Structure formats: C-alpha cells, structure tokens
XYZ file of C-alpha atoms in Angstrom:
673
model
C -65.953 179.943 -51.866
C -65.798 183.156 -53.930
C -62.124 183.622 -53.170
C -61.511 180.098 -54.575
C -63.445 180.997 -57.751
C -61.425 184.087 -58.408
C -58.120 182.292 -57.728
C -59.191 179.727 -60.249
C -59.937 182.511 -62.704
C -56.538 184.164 -62.236
C -54.681 180.873 -62.566
C -56.442 179.992 -65.772
C -55.879 183.428 -67.191
C -52.156 183.366 -66.529
C -51.830 179.903 -68.062
C -53.757 180.666 -71.250
C -52.095 181.653 -74.489
C -52.478 185.109 -75.998
C -54.320 183.581 -78.972
C -57.197 182.225 -76.803
C -57.232 185.105 -74.353
C -60.668 186.574 -75.084
C -62.209 183.110 -75.497
C -60.835 181.962 -72.088
C -62.036 185.126 -70.328
C -65.529 184.688 -71.598
C -65.623 180.975 -70.574
C -64.291 181.717 -67.157
C -66.756 184.579 -66.582
C -69.586 182.237 -67.496
C -68.180 179.637 -65.020
C -68.008 182.266 -62.242
C -71.673 183.276 -62.775
C -72.664 179.575 -62.792
C -70.811 178.868 -59.554
C -72.240 181.987 -57.900
C -75.751 180.852 -58.845
C -74.984 177.453 -57.363
C -73.794 179.067 -54.126
C -76.989 181.128 -53.941
C -79.156 177.994 -54.525
C -77.387 176.141 -51.744
C -77.678 179.189 -49.416
C -81.372 179.373 -50.146
C -81.875 175.656 -49.412
C -80.081 176.132 -46.112
C -82.235 179.254 -45.326
C -85.473 177.432 -46.141
C -84.454 174.596 -43.868
C -83.654 177.119 -41.052
C -86.975 178.933 -41.490
C -88.910 175.654 -41.352
C -87.065 174.682 -38.192
C -87.753 177.970 -36.557
C -91.415 177.945 -37.540
C -91.696 174.468 -35.883
C -90.036 175.888 -32.855
C -92.559 178.732 -32.691
C -95.460 176.257 -32.999
C -93.980 174.159 -30.175
C -93.585 177.257 -27.942
C -97.118 178.470 -28.676
C -98.530 175.156 -27.761
C -96.551 175.185 -24.550
C -97.782 178.658 -23.746
C -101.392 177.580 -24.341
C -100.977 174.596 -22.063
C -99.472 176.683 -19.247
C -102.263 179.250 -19.485
C -104.927 176.560 -19.391
C -103.424 174.612 -16.507
C -102.342 177.671 -14.510
C -98.982 176.032 -13.938
C -96.881 179.106 -14.608
C -96.706 182.488 -12.983
C -97.160 185.757 -14.848
C -93.400 186.426 -15.333
C -92.851 182.981 -16.915
C -95.718 183.565 -19.352
C -94.322 186.995 -20.278
C -90.892 185.545 -20.822
C -92.346 182.869 -23.130
C -94.432 185.390 -25.066
C -91.349 187.559 -25.543
C -89.337 184.630 -26.880
C -92.107 183.810 -29.364
C -92.325 187.394 -30.513
C -88.618 187.760 -31.114
C -88.454 184.411 -33.014
C -91.417 185.432 -35.239
C -89.688 188.771 -35.962
C -86.527 186.947 -37.065
C -88.621 184.592 -39.273
C -90.246 187.628 -40.903
C -86.863 189.064 -41.757
C -85.625 185.715 -43.105
C -88.767 185.410 -45.278
C -88.256 188.894 -46.727
C -84.613 187.936 -47.475
C -85.652 184.574 -49.009
C -88.244 186.431 -51.253
C -85.427 188.721 -52.427
C -87.324 191.849 -51.351
C -85.601 195.122 -52.111
C -85.291 197.581 -49.131
C -86.208 201.105 -50.294
C -85.628 202.733 -46.853
C -84.930 202.009 -43.228
C -85.954 204.372 -40.461
C -86.064 204.247 -36.684
C -89.581 204.348 -35.074
C -90.974 203.785 -31.605
C -94.111 201.857 -30.670
C -95.174 201.517 -27.055
C -92.010 201.080 -25.090
C -90.136 199.335 -27.948
C -87.677 200.675 -30.589
C -87.965 199.340 -34.094
C -86.350 199.554 -37.507
C -89.076 200.271 -40.015
C -88.017 198.538 -43.274
C -89.929 199.632 -46.395
C -89.643 197.366 -49.449
C -90.073 198.138 -53.141
C -93.464 196.295 -53.160
C -94.715 198.926 -50.626
C -94.830 196.357 -47.798
C -93.268 197.115 -44.425
C -91.557 195.198 -41.669
C -91.060 196.353 -38.080
C -87.737 194.713 -36.946
C -87.109 195.023 -33.210
C -83.921 196.976 -32.506
C -82.960 194.734 -29.639
C -82.532 191.967 -32.234
C -80.127 194.081 -34.436
C -76.506 194.364 -33.777
C -75.997 196.727 -36.737
C -77.860 198.004 -39.826
C -75.801 199.734 -42.518
C -76.385 201.129 -46.014
C -73.728 201.146 -48.666
C -74.451 204.304 -50.681
C -72.492 203.059 -53.632
C -74.466 199.830 -54.100
C -77.672 200.498 -52.161
C -77.030 197.338 -50.190
C -78.452 197.101 -46.687
C -76.463 194.838 -44.334
C -78.357 193.691 -41.248
C -76.373 191.812 -38.555
C -78.494 190.258 -35.740
C -77.304 189.911 -32.180
C -76.245 186.347 -32.853
C -74.086 187.592 -35.791
C -76.523 186.154 -38.342
C -76.051 188.446 -41.392
C -78.416 189.406 -44.202
C -77.362 191.513 -47.175
C -80.408 192.959 -48.936
C -80.312 194.463 -52.446
C -77.235 192.522 -53.316
C -76.634 192.383 -57.065
C -74.263 190.005 -58.716
C -73.403 192.421 -61.463
C -73.799 196.132 -62.192
C -76.789 196.979 -64.362
C -75.717 199.557 -66.944
C -78.073 201.998 -68.763
C -79.322 200.798 -72.121
C -81.200 204.037 -73.021
C -82.057 207.569 -71.884
C -85.254 209.439 -72.615
C -85.999 213.082 -72.148
C -89.424 213.645 -70.565
C -89.403 217.398 -71.194
C -89.554 218.706 -74.815
C -88.930 222.430 -74.308
C -87.844 224.812 -71.523
C -87.474 228.600 -71.592
C -86.126 230.909 -68.929
C -84.702 234.312 -68.145
C -81.175 235.522 -67.565
C -79.343 233.898 -64.675
C -82.212 231.584 -63.715
C -82.298 227.876 -63.015
C -84.889 225.538 -64.461
C -85.640 221.867 -64.090
C -86.324 219.139 -66.663
C -86.920 215.399 -66.216
C -85.410 212.356 -67.933
C -85.673 208.589 -67.574
C -82.865 206.032 -67.752
C -83.618 202.434 -68.833
C -83.679 199.993 -67.200
C -85.001 201.621 -64.002
C -82.420 199.901 -61.817
C -79.457 200.938 -63.988
C -76.477 202.366 -62.069
C -74.653 205.503 -63.280
C -72.874 208.463 -61.704
C -75.175 211.574 -61.880
C -73.089 213.733 -59.468
C -72.414 216.686 -61.766
C -69.684 217.972 -59.432
C -67.675 214.769 -60.000
C -65.121 214.262 -62.766
C -66.592 210.785 -63.239
C -70.100 212.035 -63.846
C -71.791 209.841 -66.531
C -74.335 212.450 -67.700
C -73.477 215.225 -70.159
C -75.519 217.752 -72.086
C -74.925 217.919 -75.836
C -75.685 220.969 -77.876
C -76.775 219.330 -81.143
C -77.629 222.393 -83.165
C -80.889 220.953 -84.322
C -83.417 218.287 -83.336
C -81.341 215.200 -84.178
C -79.426 212.697 -82.120
C -75.669 212.689 -82.108
C -73.044 210.310 -80.676
C -70.560 213.058 -79.745
C -70.828 215.765 -77.053
C -70.710 219.484 -77.837
C -70.749 221.133 -74.413
C -72.796 224.386 -74.314
C -71.076 227.632 -73.307
C -74.105 229.579 -72.093
C -75.586 227.133 -69.603
C -74.799 223.889 -67.717
C -76.476 221.245 -65.613
C -75.787 222.140 -61.934
C -77.545 219.309 -60.176
C -79.344 215.976 -60.787
C -81.513 214.135 -58.301
C -84.047 211.342 -58.350
C -87.575 212.523 -59.214
C -90.359 212.243 -56.668
C -94.104 212.082 -56.924
C -96.478 214.412 -55.073
C -96.238 212.229 -51.999
C -92.519 212.436 -51.910
C -91.829 208.895 -53.156
C -88.881 208.322 -55.492
C -89.831 207.418 -59.138
C -87.710 204.427 -60.134
C -85.439 205.286 -63.059
C -86.634 208.922 -63.318
C -84.448 211.960 -62.588
C -84.726 215.740 -62.370
C -81.935 217.824 -63.764
C -81.376 221.514 -63.030
C -80.022 223.673 -65.815
C -78.658 227.151 -65.037
C -78.013 230.028 -67.428
C -74.583 231.556 -67.030
C -75.711 235.139 -67.560
C -75.014 237.596 -70.345
C -77.555 239.695 -72.201
C -77.791 237.735 -75.467
C -80.699 235.327 -75.949
C -80.301 231.918 -77.500
C -82.323 228.885 -78.571
C -80.615 225.502 -78.824
C -81.561 221.932 -79.422
C -79.831 219.705 -76.829
C -79.668 216.042 -76.055
C -78.590 214.243 -72.911
C -75.729 211.700 -73.179
C -75.173 208.999 -70.671
C -71.945 207.028 -70.518
C -72.559 203.219 -70.288
C -71.140 199.832 -71.316
C -72.323 197.401 -73.959
C -72.745 193.619 -73.590
C -69.035 193.123 -74.058
C -68.272 195.636 -71.382
C -66.919 198.206 -73.766
C -67.714 201.893 -73.054
C -70.468 203.442 -75.152
C -72.343 206.707 -75.033
C -76.153 206.730 -75.329
C -77.956 209.804 -76.501
C -81.513 210.977 -75.996
C -83.738 212.727 -78.518
C -83.511 216.520 -78.566
C -85.100 219.156 -76.333
C -85.252 222.855 -77.070
C -83.638 225.253 -74.635
C -84.528 228.922 -74.872
C -82.964 231.814 -72.963
C -85.154 234.828 -73.557
C -83.965 238.416 -74.043
C -82.600 240.140 -71.003
C -85.161 242.812 -70.126
C -82.861 244.354 -67.474
C -85.601 243.943 -64.920
C -85.251 241.999 -61.656
C -86.189 238.344 -62.048
C -88.409 236.661 -59.475
C -88.277 232.825 -59.410
C -90.883 231.016 -57.291
C -91.079 227.242 -56.794
C -94.023 225.845 -54.937
C -93.660 222.697 -52.828
C -93.911 219.623 -55.126
C -94.778 222.092 -57.976
C -98.344 222.497 -56.538
C -100.567 224.656 -58.712
C -102.040 227.868 -57.142
C -105.756 227.208 -57.631
C -107.530 229.657 -55.326
C -107.380 232.705 -53.125
C -107.721 230.897 -49.797
C -104.963 228.278 -49.530
C -101.336 229.397 -48.898
C -99.088 227.114 -50.906
C -95.598 226.847 -49.373
C -92.565 227.461 -51.560
C -89.334 229.256 -52.138
C -88.553 232.560 -53.820
C -85.343 233.981 -55.186
C -84.955 237.488 -56.720
C -82.112 238.597 -58.958
C -81.990 242.348 -58.463
C -80.474 242.875 -61.906
C -77.600 244.884 -60.351
C -80.049 247.605 -59.134
C -81.245 245.974 -55.936
C -79.998 243.402 -53.459
C -80.746 239.835 -54.328
C -83.191 237.853 -52.177
C -83.672 234.251 -51.227
C -86.281 232.916 -48.799
C -89.369 230.727 -48.127
C -92.924 231.862 -48.468
C -96.618 231.094 -48.911
C -98.305 232.047 -52.109
C -102.015 232.154 -53.196
C -104.247 233.852 -55.698
C -105.619 237.354 -55.155
C -108.064 239.809 -56.710
C -111.654 239.555 -57.756
C -112.153 240.358 -61.423
C -108.435 239.996 -62.112
C -108.328 236.503 -60.602
C -110.692 235.354 -63.373
C -108.167 236.402 -66.087
C -105.678 233.906 -67.675
C -102.647 235.724 -66.251
C -103.168 235.489 -62.521
C -102.216 237.976 -59.827
C -100.739 236.548 -56.560
C -100.413 237.436 -52.895
C -97.140 236.614 -51.178
C -96.531 236.000 -47.458
C -92.854 235.650 -46.596
C -91.933 233.376 -43.711
C -89.681 236.116 -42.345
C -90.055 239.877 -42.745
C -87.636 241.028 -45.451
C -86.682 244.034 -47.467
C -87.676 243.444 -51.136
C -86.160 245.394 -54.096
C -85.227 248.303 -51.825
C -88.768 248.555 -50.276
C -89.123 248.509 -46.458
C -89.216 245.253 -44.523
C -92.490 243.311 -44.431
C -93.931 239.846 -44.884
C -96.811 240.699 -47.241
C -96.329 241.554 -50.900
C -98.477 241.507 -54.086
C -97.636 240.483 -57.658
C -99.981 242.506 -59.891
C -100.434 240.843 -63.326
C -101.806 243.899 -65.249
C -103.349 241.424 -67.689
C -106.001 243.810 -69.039
C -103.589 246.789 -69.315
C -101.988 247.009 -72.744
C -99.466 249.541 -71.406
C -98.684 247.700 -68.176
C -98.321 251.227 -66.713
C -101.672 252.213 -65.292
C -101.133 251.099 -61.724
C -97.566 252.429 -61.712
C -98.544 255.909 -63.013
C -101.600 256.162 -60.694
C -99.338 255.500 -57.739
C -96.939 258.200 -59.036
C -99.829 260.701 -59.123
C -100.839 259.721 -55.591
C -97.298 260.305 -54.395
C -97.567 263.889 -55.623
C -100.565 264.658 -53.389
C -100.686 265.000 -49.686
C -101.779 261.395 -49.094
C -99.735 259.867 -46.323
C -98.764 256.596 -48.027
C -98.955 255.023 -51.460
C -97.911 251.442 -52.251
C -94.384 251.301 -53.622
C -93.513 248.747 -56.370
C -91.080 247.590 -59.031
C -91.479 245.882 -62.386
C -90.164 242.291 -62.440
C -90.134 239.184 -64.612
C -91.754 236.246 -62.854
C -91.007 232.572 -63.336
C -93.368 230.201 -61.433
C -92.407 226.520 -61.238
C -90.004 226.954 -64.254
C -92.588 228.712 -66.382
C -91.978 232.327 -67.437
C -95.267 234.250 -66.697
C -94.049 237.598 -68.064
C -94.087 241.074 -66.688
C -95.492 241.711 -63.146
C -95.532 244.659 -60.793
C -94.234 243.525 -57.395
C -95.633 245.989 -54.865
C -96.457 246.482 -51.208
C -99.798 245.157 -49.954
C -102.076 247.613 -48.158
C -101.408 246.661 -44.516
C -101.135 248.368 -41.187
C -97.447 248.938 -40.501
C -95.171 251.823 -39.553
C -93.858 251.893 -43.174
C -97.288 251.496 -44.790
C -100.650 252.531 -43.249
C -99.100 253.980 -40.127
C -101.745 253.583 -37.494
C -101.702 251.787 -34.160
C -101.832 247.967 -34.451
C -104.799 246.872 -32.386
C -104.968 243.852 -30.111
C -108.054 242.018 -28.854
C -107.706 243.798 -25.481
C -108.123 247.289 -26.914
C -111.696 247.586 -25.789
C -112.198 250.952 -24.128
C -110.939 254.481 -23.624
C -108.440 255.765 -26.197
C -107.406 252.152 -27.039
C -110.605 251.300 -28.832
C -110.398 254.368 -31.132
C -107.822 252.912 -33.448
C -106.200 251.956 -35.568
C -108.593 250.647 -38.180
C -108.174 249.906 -41.926
C -111.445 249.694 -43.809
C -112.342 248.879 -47.389
C -115.439 249.962 -49.322
C -116.229 247.195 -51.820
C -119.419 245.735 -53.273
C -117.745 242.310 -53.397
C -118.433 242.404 -49.675
C -116.372 239.345 -49.091
C -114.565 239.910 -45.772
C -115.626 238.119 -42.569
C -116.427 241.379 -40.677
C -118.553 243.922 -42.641
C -121.593 246.102 -42.427
C -123.700 248.374 -44.585
C -123.564 252.005 -43.510
C -126.747 253.427 -42.081
C -127.443 256.410 -44.383
C -125.498 255.948 -47.726
C -125.753 252.120 -47.566
C -122.085 251.710 -48.314
C -120.477 248.182 -48.079
C -117.847 248.688 -45.366
C -115.430 245.858 -44.522
C -112.747 245.466 -41.875
C -109.283 244.726 -43.286
C -107.524 245.326 -39.961
C -107.893 244.245 -37.228
C -108.532 240.921 -38.957
C -111.101 238.346 -37.980
C -108.705 236.740 -35.509
C -108.300 239.962 -33.540
C -111.432 242.084 -34.012
C -113.761 242.088 -31.049
C -117.505 242.881 -31.008
C -116.903 246.133 -29.148
C -114.320 247.286 -31.738
C -116.710 246.360 -34.550
C -119.483 248.383 -33.007
C -117.190 251.351 -32.308
C -116.209 251.666 -35.956
C -119.698 251.051 -37.296
C -120.976 253.742 -35.019
C -118.175 256.071 -36.142
C -118.982 255.640 -39.858
C -122.721 256.082 -39.229
C -122.038 259.241 -37.243
C -119.984 260.721 -40.129
C -122.832 260.054 -42.471
C -125.344 261.529 -40.068
C -123.329 264.798 -40.074
C -122.803 264.800 -43.910
C -126.413 264.120 -44.716
C -127.749 266.701 -42.380
C -127.917 270.166 -44.065
C -127.352 272.102 -40.817
C -124.341 270.073 -39.651
C -123.000 270.055 -43.184
C -123.214 273.854 -43.273
C -121.468 274.135 -39.917
C -118.739 271.742 -41.121
C -119.306 269.581 -38.036
C -118.141 266.553 -40.078
C -114.555 267.842 -40.003
C -114.402 266.791 -36.348
C -114.540 263.201 -37.609
C -112.834 263.158 -41.057
C -109.650 264.650 -42.489
C -111.200 266.387 -45.491
C -107.932 267.129 -47.332
C -107.296 263.329 -47.663
C -110.705 263.045 -49.342
C -109.695 265.845 -51.747
C -106.328 264.275 -52.587
C -107.817 260.827 -53.046
C -110.421 262.388 -55.386
C -107.719 264.047 -57.509
C -106.114 260.697 -58.135
C -109.412 259.033 -59.147
C -110.373 262.000 -61.457
C -106.899 262.292 -63.107
C -106.854 258.536 -63.929
C -110.610 258.399 -64.749
C -110.875 255.567 -62.242
C -114.566 254.979 -61.596
C -114.176 252.059 -59.186
C -115.256 254.250 -56.258
C -118.667 254.710 -57.867
C -119.580 251.070 -57.095
C -117.622 251.347 -54.709
C -114.746 248.899 -55.124
C -111.117 248.755 -53.910
C -111.533 252.029 -51.917
C -109.816 252.352 -48.562
C -110.180 254.417 -45.378
C -108.211 254.281 -42.156
C -108.358 255.746 -38.650
C -105.527 256.029 -36.157
C -105.941 256.048 -32.401
C -107.539 259.310 -31.336
C -107.375 260.339 -34.995
C -109.737 261.411 -37.735
C -111.026 259.134 -40.513
C -108.842 259.449 -43.587
C -109.355 258.461 -47.180
C -106.724 256.216 -48.847
C -104.482 254.591 -49.757
C -105.246 254.345 -53.492
C -105.428 251.031 -55.250
C -106.584 249.196 -58.423
C -106.133 251.195 -61.717
C -105.563 248.608 -64.420
C -109.078 248.583 -65.960
C -111.025 251.504 -67.637
C -108.585 254.186 -66.514
C -106.656 256.934 -68.364
C -109.546 257.107 -70.809
C -111.048 260.109 -72.564
C -114.026 261.283 -70.537
C -115.785 264.638 -70.623
C -116.740 265.886 -67.211
C -116.143 264.645 -63.724
C -116.231 260.837 -63.261
C -116.465 260.390 -59.463
C -117.826 263.693 -58.166
C -120.928 261.981 -56.799
C -119.268 258.766 -55.507
C -119.720 257.668 -51.856
C -119.750 260.857 -49.699
C -118.508 263.289 -52.383
C -122.020 264.276 -53.436
C -122.397 265.797 -49.956
C -118.882 267.083 -49.568
C -119.135 269.207 -52.738
C -122.159 270.978 -51.244
C -119.846 272.461 -48.696
C -118.376 275.755 -50.105
C -115.356 275.549 -47.900
C -114.617 272.006 -49.101
C -114.915 273.291 -52.703
C -112.580 276.190 -51.887
C -109.997 273.676 -50.490
C -110.313 271.565 -53.672
C -109.453 274.662 -55.812
C -106.603 275.621 -53.554
C -105.024 272.155 -53.513
C -105.467 271.734 -57.231
C -103.517 274.886 -57.869
C -100.841 273.647 -55.467
C -100.430 270.129 -57.056
C -101.174 270.799 -60.722
C -97.532 271.654 -61.762
C -96.387 268.384 -60.143
C -99.247 266.488 -61.869
C -97.991 267.843 -65.179
C -94.511 266.391 -64.579
C -96.001 262.883 -64.576
C -95.711 262.840 -68.378
C -91.960 262.528 -67.999
C -92.465 259.623 -65.591
C -94.652 257.920 -68.295
C -91.812 258.200 -70.725
C -89.250 256.854 -68.307
C -91.479 253.951 -67.270
C -92.165 253.053 -70.909
C -88.439 252.888 -71.610
C -87.738 250.767 -68.582
C -90.286 248.006 -69.495
C -90.287 248.178 -73.289
C -88.302 244.919 -73.749
C -90.346 243.197 -71.016
C -93.607 244.369 -72.589
C -92.570 242.731 -75.859
C -91.940 239.362 -74.195
C -95.156 239.720 -72.208
C -97.069 240.276 -75.458
C -95.743 236.971 -76.865
C -96.965 235.125 -73.767
C -100.283 236.989 -73.367
C -101.268 238.330 -76.851
C -103.728 241.217 -76.911
C -105.328 240.639 -80.331
C -108.338 238.696 -79.019
C -109.027 240.791 -75.938
C -112.291 242.404 -75.003
C -112.138 246.217 -75.563
C -111.949 247.742 -72.043
C -109.285 250.427 -72.102
C -109.698 251.303 -75.805
C -105.958 250.556 -76.582
C -106.089 246.713 -76.823
C -105.509 246.748 -80.582
C -102.574 249.172 -80.467
C -98.915 248.445 -80.387
C -97.306 248.982 -77.008
C -95.666 252.304 -78.025
C -98.900 253.622 -79.442
C -100.908 252.507 -76.433
C -98.575 254.409 -74.126
C -98.772 257.507 -76.407
C -102.537 257.351 -76.107
C -102.404 257.004 -72.305
C -100.107 260.079 -72.159
C -102.266 262.042 -74.554
C -105.404 261.252 -72.492
C -103.635 262.179 -69.241
C -102.519 265.519 -70.704
C -106.001 266.305 -71.916
C -107.449 265.217 -68.543
C -105.317 267.756 -66.703
C -106.493 270.572 -69.002
C -110.158 269.465 -68.669
C -109.986 269.171 -64.870
C -108.327 272.512 -64.553
C -111.326 274.112 -66.313
C -113.892 272.020 -64.448
C -112.413 272.688 -61.024
C -112.134 276.399 -61.651
C -115.838 276.361 -62.504
C -116.977 274.663 -59.314
C-alpha cells in the first residue's frame, strides 16, 4: 500500500508544471499522511478483531480446562498441555494490547523466572510485560529510530515506537547558568531539548552533529555560531536521575578545557540544528551560560566524581566514584576508581570539608609510595595553608621514623572547584608508612602477639576498641589492628603494656632507675616533643591526634605527628606541652633531660633551615591561595591563629617570624632545663 502511495506521488510530481510545483508537493504530502492514517485505522480494526477472537478462544479453553478438572476426564499431561496453550495465548494477547494502546518500549532485557526465559519489556508509562522467549522469533532495536521490531514464531510482526514523521527540535534550554573549572579539566552541564521526543544528532565526534557551542561574548542570544578556541564539548549523553532512569528530553554535555595558562570567562549558548514547519533548516539558540577557566596555579589538579553526583554527607559511608589527577608536568597522571567519605572531628564541622580516600587498587599518587588510603586536608582554618606542611617538614628533620608525605593540589568535586587541598598519606601500618608487622587475628601468643600495634590518644574517644590507661587516665584507641581483626587477647596485651609503662613512669624508684626504657623508645618521645614545641601545637595536652606504635618484639614509640592547622605557630612564652601525657614524668629523669639537650643541639641547625622551606612553599601555592581566598573568604572567620585578618603574604611572614622567635626561645629554655 505504501509503495503505491509513493508511486502516485512521484507520478504526480513528474506531471506537474513548474509553476504549481510547491503547491502540488504540499497537496500530495497531505494526501500521503491521510492515506497512512487510513491504513493505520484499518490495521487497528483488524487487530481489535483478532484480539477479541483470541480472547474468546482463551475463554473457551479455560471453560474446557475447568470441565476436565471437575470430571476427571483428562490425565495430568493433557491438563498441563492445555494450561500451557492458555498461558501462551494470554501472553500474545498482552503483547497485542500493548501494541494497540501504542505503548512506547523504553527497554527490553532478558530475564529468567523459574525454568522459563522471558523478554522483559519496560514501557514509557513504567508498566512492564514479560514476553516468553519461546514465542519470539526475533526482537531487534533500530538505534536510529528507537523502533523495536518483535517477530513471533508464527511470523506475526509488531513494530513498536514507530513514528510516521521525524520530530524536530523546536527549542533548546540550558539548565546550568554558570560553570567554572581548572586547567585541562572536564566539567558537565545539562540542557533540555523541546519537545522531549525530538530527534537530533548529538554525537560530537560526527561531522553531522546537530549541537554546537556558540561563544556569544555576552549574555545574549545569537543566530550564528562562533566556535570557542579554548574549550570544546567532548561528549553528550542523555541525563539520568538518581535511580539511573533516563530523563526524557534532557541531556548532559561534557566541556573540556584545552589547556594553556591563561584564564578566561565567556558567555556561551548552545545551538541546535533543526527544521521549521516547511522543512527548511534552521538553527535554534539557547540563552547564555557563563564559562570560567580559572588561573593556572601550576599545582596538580584532582578531579573527583561520585556515582550519580552523590553528596558526601558523613564520615561513615564510602561513596563510590572516580578520580583523575593531572600531575601538572611534575608527577605522573592518575586515573582510577575509589570510595570517598568525610574525615576529621573539629575540621569536619567547617564549611570546607576534609576527605578520606580509599582507592580500589593500590596506586602511587603524586610520586608517593603505593597505597590505597589517602587524605585530602582542607586547611580551612589556616590562613597560610602551610601549617601542616611545615610541621611535617620539621618532623622530617628529627629522628622520627616516618612522617606523612603530601603535595598541594587543586580539587574539583562533582564539577565544583573546592580550592587548595593538601593531598597526603594517611597514617596506616605499611612498609612505606608506619613500618610495623601487620597483625592477623591468629597472632595470639608468643612473639606474634607483641606487635605491631598503632594507637591514638584522643579525647574524642570514637574508635570501637579503646580503653582509659590505669594511672594517667589517657584515652587510648586502637587504630590497627582494626575492629575486624583485633582479638580480645591482643586488646588485653596492649592495655597491659600501656599500664605497665605508666606503672614504671609514675613510680619514683623505677623512674630513677630508668626501668621504663625497657618498654619505650625515649628518643622518639623527645623528637615528637620537639615538633609540638616548635609549632606550639597544644593538641597533645588534651590529648588529641597523638599517635604511638609498637612493632613485634619492639619498644613503644611516639609518633607519627599529625594535625597542625589550628592554634599553631603562635607566639607563646614558655613551654607549651612539657607536662602533656607522660612528659611531666619523663622530664623528672635527668638522663632524659640530658638527651633532650643533646638532640636539640644536634637538630637545631636543621630546624633553622625550615625558614627557607616556608619561603619556597609560599611561592609554590601563592596563586592557589588567592583562588582559595575567593572561594573561602577569611574576613568573617573566628580568630584562632591570630592571622585571619592578614593578607596571605603577611600571614606567612608572621608564621615565619613566630617560628624564628620560637627557635630562639626554645634554645634558651632547653639550655635552662
């Protein structure tokens, strides 16, 4: 029938005069549409008649089945065969009804129920149909038209989603008003095309792509396309909701910066190629959106996307996602999957959140040794952004065995630039970190039970396994082994060990005999103390964020150091942690005091060199600090570090001045011990 219609069209076209050409085409197109509608009407009448006939057949078979069951005139196999016939016929009727109701198939997937295989058809009204596969000869999808063709075993054919004509876009709307990003990154924005069933080519790799980005120059709409030089759309895909369902007519576009050091801020519009009511090509433009590429800070850029853009709301739930790192030419790039969650206690309450990262696979990050666990320190309360970095540098100049390594980075989370972060190693037992034996649940006796252990002293007291020490009443928590590994015998071993140390320290006779040195490595306590005093870090007075560890058959050691972003590098007269935890007892031992003086003399020249590191660190993050200040302004902050109202440069100068004065003061104080 259709072939006849189009032959009629061609014949009429060839026989018409040039003068009436447009008029004849329009009339013939109207006639084609009318005839197609008539064919559809006749087909529907035929389908309705068929459905009614098959429903009557089902009713007849069900009555026959009921009669056989009541009279007992059929064996079990005959009844099963009849039930199977009824089931198949009902399944065909369901498919015919869906076709008659012009339902749109959104997806078709293969499922299994019992011993039967089905096609699961999901329609746009969120209803489903299980179609038995033994009824289906073939089921195919035309990616170009979204048509599903279902051929049953008797060659009866149903074409779902068939459209008589292509629906062209009549409008395009940007759903994002502004995006900003860092050098070389890729960000997403969303737009909607009207009507929602409009067809257009959004494959940006195709020469026939119907979507273009137009650099307008200001927030106006233009009909021509001025293609940007600094960025481009690299992918477009249908948008999905949080459950993974496609949003009709809504799309997500990915815009990528092409590099370069210069920032820019443009107003752009999206332009979609379409056709008007006469079939003539037109270009439809959206309103404008601002696109901002921030200054290149020359720092590595960390880009994290959580699954379905989930927010990171707490410190317990790991949110899956992906992470890429542009090493800025200084480090190898990275790309992988991860889990991310919040971290910190006081710092987690701040607007700029710190995060814990757990990679799915151990990896080297920014030149630091391979591991899964990493930390993004926000340094929100630190005007200089340098306090943790410089404290770690001081620690590295002592005899402490390990100090967390780190690098400054720019962080983008779910297409939002969060500013400057310090990406560093998390304190974990590992051959490249806290290098002690990794314990298993079977290490319960002999040498095995003696280590290794990683402990934290912290008044937050929020780990699963914890105890208060017997004499000094210190809050001691197990970091490793964790709660999944630690056994009661291991818990009791370490609690007894800590209590025994305190028993020796708080007994004058054993203190005088230095019996405690059979259980602790006193030089680690000295070096740890240097770092706290030089940075004026009083956290250990609570105590908070203070670590100890013990290897198998080893002594208890103090460290590693951690947490220096608040109330540090201040001007303080006198010692600040001389009486913290066990130090009040240790300083009563003359030999310990003598060792303090000896080690101070050894390390002091190196401590003085840290001033140069402060200058270098300032230079390396100065641009980043400026961007960070725009995102997280300091003018309304609580006064904690006494530099909140200063410019970045002046705040760093004050830190350096306080550090220089602190060395001089400590030198006099330690000599007078």
